[in-house]
XYZ file of C-alpha atoms in Angstrom:
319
model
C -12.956 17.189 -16.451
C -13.487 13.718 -18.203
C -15.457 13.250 -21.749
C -16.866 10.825 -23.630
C -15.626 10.890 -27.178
C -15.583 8.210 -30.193
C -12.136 7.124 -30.314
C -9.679 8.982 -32.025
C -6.783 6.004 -32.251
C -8.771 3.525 -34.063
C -6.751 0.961 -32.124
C -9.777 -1.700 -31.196
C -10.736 -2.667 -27.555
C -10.109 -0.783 -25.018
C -10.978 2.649 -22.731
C -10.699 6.212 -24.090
C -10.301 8.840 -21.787
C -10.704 12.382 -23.118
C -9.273 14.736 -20.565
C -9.442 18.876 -20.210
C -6.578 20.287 -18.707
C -7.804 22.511 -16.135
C -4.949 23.763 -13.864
C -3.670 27.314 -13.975
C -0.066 26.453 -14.759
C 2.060 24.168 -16.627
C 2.772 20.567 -15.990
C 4.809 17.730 -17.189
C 2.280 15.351 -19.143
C 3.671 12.492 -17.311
C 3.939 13.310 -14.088
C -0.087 14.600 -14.831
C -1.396 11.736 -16.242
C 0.326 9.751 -13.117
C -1.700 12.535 -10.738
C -4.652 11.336 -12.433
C -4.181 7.591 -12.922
C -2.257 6.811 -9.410
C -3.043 2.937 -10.177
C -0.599 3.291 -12.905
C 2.743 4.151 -12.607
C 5.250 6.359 -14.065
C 6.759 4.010 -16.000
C 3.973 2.456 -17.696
C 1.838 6.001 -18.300
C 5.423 7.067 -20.036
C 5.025 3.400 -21.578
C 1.767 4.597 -23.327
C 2.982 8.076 -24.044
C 5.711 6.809 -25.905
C 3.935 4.266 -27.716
C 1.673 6.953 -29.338
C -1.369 5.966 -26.908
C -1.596 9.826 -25.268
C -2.919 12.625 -27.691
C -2.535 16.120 -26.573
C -5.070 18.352 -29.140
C -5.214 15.109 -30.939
C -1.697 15.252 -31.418
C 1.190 12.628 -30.316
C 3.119 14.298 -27.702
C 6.298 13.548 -25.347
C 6.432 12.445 -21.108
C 7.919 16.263 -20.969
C 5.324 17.990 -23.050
C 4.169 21.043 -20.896
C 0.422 21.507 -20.340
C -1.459 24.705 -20.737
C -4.952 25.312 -19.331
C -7.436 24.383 -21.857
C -5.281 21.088 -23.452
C -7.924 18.221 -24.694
C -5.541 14.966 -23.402
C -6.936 11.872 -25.115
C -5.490 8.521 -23.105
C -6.306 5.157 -24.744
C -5.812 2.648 -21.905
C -5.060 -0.942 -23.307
C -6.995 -4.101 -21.846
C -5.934 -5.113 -18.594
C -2.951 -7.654 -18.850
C -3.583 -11.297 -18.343
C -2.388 -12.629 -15.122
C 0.593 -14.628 -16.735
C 1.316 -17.512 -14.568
C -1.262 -16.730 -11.537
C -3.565 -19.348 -10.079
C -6.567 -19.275 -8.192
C -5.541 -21.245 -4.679
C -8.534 -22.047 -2.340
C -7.246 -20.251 1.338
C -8.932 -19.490 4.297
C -9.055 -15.447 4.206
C -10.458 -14.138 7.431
C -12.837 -11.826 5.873
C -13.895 -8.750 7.801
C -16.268 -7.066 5.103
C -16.900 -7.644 1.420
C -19.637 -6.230 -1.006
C -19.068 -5.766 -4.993
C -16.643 -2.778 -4.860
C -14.437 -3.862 -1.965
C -13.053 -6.354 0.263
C -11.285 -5.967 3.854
C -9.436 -8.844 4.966
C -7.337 -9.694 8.317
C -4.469 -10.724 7.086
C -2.395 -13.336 8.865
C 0.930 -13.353 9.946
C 3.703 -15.137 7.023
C 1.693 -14.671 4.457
C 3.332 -12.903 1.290
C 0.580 -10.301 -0.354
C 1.529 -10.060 -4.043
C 3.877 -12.589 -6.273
C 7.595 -12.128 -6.615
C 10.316 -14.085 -7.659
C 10.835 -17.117 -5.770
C 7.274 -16.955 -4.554
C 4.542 -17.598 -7.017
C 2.215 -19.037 -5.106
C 0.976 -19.439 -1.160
C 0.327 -15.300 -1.685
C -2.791 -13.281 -1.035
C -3.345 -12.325 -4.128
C -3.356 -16.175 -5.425
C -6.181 -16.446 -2.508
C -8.349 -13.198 -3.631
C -7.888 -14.943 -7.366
C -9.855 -18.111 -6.074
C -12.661 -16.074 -4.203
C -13.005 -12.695 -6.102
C -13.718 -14.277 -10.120
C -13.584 -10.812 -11.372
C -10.202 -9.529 -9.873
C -7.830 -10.563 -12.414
C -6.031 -7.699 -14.723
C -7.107 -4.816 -12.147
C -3.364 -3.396 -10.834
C -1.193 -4.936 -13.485
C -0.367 -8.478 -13.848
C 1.040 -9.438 -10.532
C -0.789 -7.138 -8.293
C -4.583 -7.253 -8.767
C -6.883 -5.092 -6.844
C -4.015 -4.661 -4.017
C -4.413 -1.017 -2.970
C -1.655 -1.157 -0.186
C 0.380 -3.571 1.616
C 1.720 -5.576 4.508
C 5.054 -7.011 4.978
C 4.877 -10.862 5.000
C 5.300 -10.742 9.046
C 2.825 -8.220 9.595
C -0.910 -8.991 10.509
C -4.242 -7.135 10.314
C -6.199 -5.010 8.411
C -6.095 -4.815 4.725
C -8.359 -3.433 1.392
C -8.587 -4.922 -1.797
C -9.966 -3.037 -4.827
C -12.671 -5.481 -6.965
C -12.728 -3.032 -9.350
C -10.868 -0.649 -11.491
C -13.231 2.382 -9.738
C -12.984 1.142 -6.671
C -8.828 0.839 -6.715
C -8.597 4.557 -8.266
C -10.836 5.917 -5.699
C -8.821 3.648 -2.533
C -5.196 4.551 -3.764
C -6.186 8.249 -4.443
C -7.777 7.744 -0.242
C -4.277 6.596 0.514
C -2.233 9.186 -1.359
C -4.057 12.332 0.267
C -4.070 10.725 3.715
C -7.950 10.176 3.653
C -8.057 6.619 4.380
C -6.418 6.148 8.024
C -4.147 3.035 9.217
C -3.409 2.689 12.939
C -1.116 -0.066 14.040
C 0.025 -1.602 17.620
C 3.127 -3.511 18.119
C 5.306 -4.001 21.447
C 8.781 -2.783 20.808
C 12.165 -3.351 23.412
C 12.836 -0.797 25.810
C 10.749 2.493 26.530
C 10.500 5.634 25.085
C 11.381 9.109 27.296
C 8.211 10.043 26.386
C 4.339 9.443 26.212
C 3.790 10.371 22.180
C 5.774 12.044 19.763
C 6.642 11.304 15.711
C 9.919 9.969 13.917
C 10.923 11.778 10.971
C 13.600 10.329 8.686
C 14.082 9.488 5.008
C 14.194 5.722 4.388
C 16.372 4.604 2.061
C 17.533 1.035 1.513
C 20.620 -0.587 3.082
C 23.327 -0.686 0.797
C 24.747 -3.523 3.083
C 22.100 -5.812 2.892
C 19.609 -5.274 0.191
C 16.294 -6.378 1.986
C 17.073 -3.994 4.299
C 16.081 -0.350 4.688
C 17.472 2.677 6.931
C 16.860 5.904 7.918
C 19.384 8.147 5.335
C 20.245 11.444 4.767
C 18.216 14.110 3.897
C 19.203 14.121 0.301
C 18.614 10.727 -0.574
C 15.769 8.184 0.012
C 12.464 8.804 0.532
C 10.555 11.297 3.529
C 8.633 9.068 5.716
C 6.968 9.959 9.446
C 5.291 8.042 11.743
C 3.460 9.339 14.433
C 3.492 7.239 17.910
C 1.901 6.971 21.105
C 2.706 4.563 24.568
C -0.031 2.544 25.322
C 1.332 0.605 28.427
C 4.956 -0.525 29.857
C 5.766 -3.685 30.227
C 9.360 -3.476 32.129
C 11.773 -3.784 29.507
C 9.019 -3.895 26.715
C 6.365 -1.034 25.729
C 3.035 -1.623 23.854
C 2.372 1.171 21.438
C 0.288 2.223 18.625
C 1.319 3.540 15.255
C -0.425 5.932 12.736
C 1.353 6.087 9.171
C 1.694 10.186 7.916
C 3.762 8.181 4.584
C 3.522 4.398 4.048
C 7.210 3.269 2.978
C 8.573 -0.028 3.056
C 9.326 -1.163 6.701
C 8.339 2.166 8.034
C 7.467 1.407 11.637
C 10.145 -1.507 11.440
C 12.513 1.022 10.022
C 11.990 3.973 12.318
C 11.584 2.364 15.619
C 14.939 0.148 15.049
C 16.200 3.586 14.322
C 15.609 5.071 17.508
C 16.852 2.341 19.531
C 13.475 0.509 20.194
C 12.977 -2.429 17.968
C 10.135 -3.969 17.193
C 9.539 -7.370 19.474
C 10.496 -10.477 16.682
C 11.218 -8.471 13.853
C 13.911 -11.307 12.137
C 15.443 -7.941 10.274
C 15.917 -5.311 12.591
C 15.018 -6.651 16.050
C 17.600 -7.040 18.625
C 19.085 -11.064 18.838
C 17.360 -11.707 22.520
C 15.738 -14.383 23.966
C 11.619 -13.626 23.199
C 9.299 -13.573 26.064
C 7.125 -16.271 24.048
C 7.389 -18.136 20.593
C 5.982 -15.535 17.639
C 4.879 -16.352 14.201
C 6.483 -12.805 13.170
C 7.402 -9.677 14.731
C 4.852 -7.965 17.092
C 3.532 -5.697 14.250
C -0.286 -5.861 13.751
C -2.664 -3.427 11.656
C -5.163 -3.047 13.959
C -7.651 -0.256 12.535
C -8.745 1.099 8.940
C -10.764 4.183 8.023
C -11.587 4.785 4.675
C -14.613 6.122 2.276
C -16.266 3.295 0.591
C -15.006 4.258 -3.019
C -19.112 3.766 -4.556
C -21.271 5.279 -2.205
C -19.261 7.277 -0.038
C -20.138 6.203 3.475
C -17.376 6.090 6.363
C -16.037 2.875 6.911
C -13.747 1.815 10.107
C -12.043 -1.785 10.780
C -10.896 -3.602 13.343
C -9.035 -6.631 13.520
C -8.587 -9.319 16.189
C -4.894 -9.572 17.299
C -3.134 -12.961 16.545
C -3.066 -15.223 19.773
C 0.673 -15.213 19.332
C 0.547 -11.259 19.881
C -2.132 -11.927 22.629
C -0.536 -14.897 24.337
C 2.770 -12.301 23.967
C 0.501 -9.276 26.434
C -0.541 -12.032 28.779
C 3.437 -13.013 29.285
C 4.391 -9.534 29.937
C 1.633 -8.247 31.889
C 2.319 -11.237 34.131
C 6.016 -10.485 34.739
């Protein structure tokens, strides 16, 4: 249960969130607080913990202080951090739906979503700067409004938070499997059967760092992907994707780990002639279900495939 309460920090601007603790047993005030602030993360909410910005009974307290049904948490959250070296770049963004709260985008193939080094600018987010004014600070400094992503190579359907409501609402969709994300791709070779699920940690390759793998048990993170054929193609299957966990390279990951690569994939695709030139691998986000964040009503998207993708179909259904 939230409150509204004068602050108690005298620190200046910024939000005050006065938090009951309501659950019937004990819990780390960390991992809590990250429970109910998923746009934050676990470094930064220990961050403000340490920094004496969490009360607990109006009282400083430590990441491992144990809750107790009843606790009055007090969270000052600073102003959002200016975007340090971001700039607004005009870019065509092929705009499926938009309103105050949110905005769904097909996202091209080769484009980068967020900043990192060696790529400051040419990315989504420098794109949503120029054409959403009010999106800068929301997500941290180099990752406004971005709710979830798509590797650089991957196309299709994508939400952007425009507001701090709106991106709390969207990531806690995400988290608890309410939103939905469907995918197609064509991979090499055909599975034995007509749908099933891959089920394997994904860790990254300690070979090659901008790699991942399928690992052990014990190390990495779960991830399972649920699949289903959607046509054969000789040696090449069209199929479509639904995310149960949404880890790095997941579908990349698991279907290169079962012997059926993704079509183009530079990373883990097999070193064969392609059946056509591709701007990336065959990989495209082609639906998204989710509650509008503000007033609730089901949403679904759809997104066009890339003519590289659909020029790809035409090849193979030809041979």
């Amino acid at each position: 249960m939230e409150l509204n309460n004068q602050n108690s920090f005298g620190i200046g601007e910024g939000e005050l969130i006065e938090i009951i603790y309501e659950l019937p047993l004990p819990m780390r005030l960390d991992r809590w607080l990250v429970s109910k602030r998923p746009e934050q993360s676990r470094a930064r909410i220990q961050h403000f913990i340490n920094s004496g910005l969490v009360l607990v009974n109006y009282k400083t307290a430590k990441a491992k202080t144990p809750l107790k049904n009843g606790d009055n948490i007090q969270i000052w959250m600073p102003p959002p951090e200016p975007l340090i070296y971001l700039k607004p770049e005009k870019m065509d963004l092929n705009i499926l739906f938009e309103d105050e709260h949110i905005i769904v985008i097909n996202k091209q193939s080769g484009l980068i979503v967020h900043p990192a080094p060696g790529h400051k600018s040419g990315t989504l987010v420098n794109g949503l700067l120029f054409h959403c004014k009010n999106l800068p600070g929301i997500n941290g400094k180099l990752r406004p409004g971005i709710v979830h992503r798509l590797d650089k190579d991957t196309s299709g359907c994508m939400v952007v938070a425009k507001s701090q409501e709106a991106l709390v609402n969207l990531q806690k969709q995400i988290k608890e499997k309410i939103a939905s994300r469907e995918y197609i791709a064509v991979i090499h070779g055909a599975p034995n059967s007509e749908k099933g699920q891959i089920v394997g940690n994904i860790g990254r390759d300690k070979l090659n760092r901008l790699k991942y793998k399928v690992v052990e048990e014990t190390s990495g993170r779960y991830a399972c992907t649920y699949w289903k054929l959607e046509e054969r193609f000789g040696n090449y299957s069209l199929m479509s994707f639904k995310l149960d966990t949404g880890r790095t390279h997941q579908i990349r990951v698991h279907c290169a780990h079962i012997n059926h690569p993704i079509v183009g994939d530079p990373l883990y695709g097999r070193c064969k002639k392609l059946p056509c030139k591709l701007d990336g691998q065959a990989l495209h986000a082609i639906k998204l279900g989710l509650i509008h964040p503000i007033n609730g009503k089901e949403m679904i998207f759809e997104s066009e495939l890339p003519l590289d993708f659909q020029k790809l179909l035409s090849v193979l259904k030809v041979k």
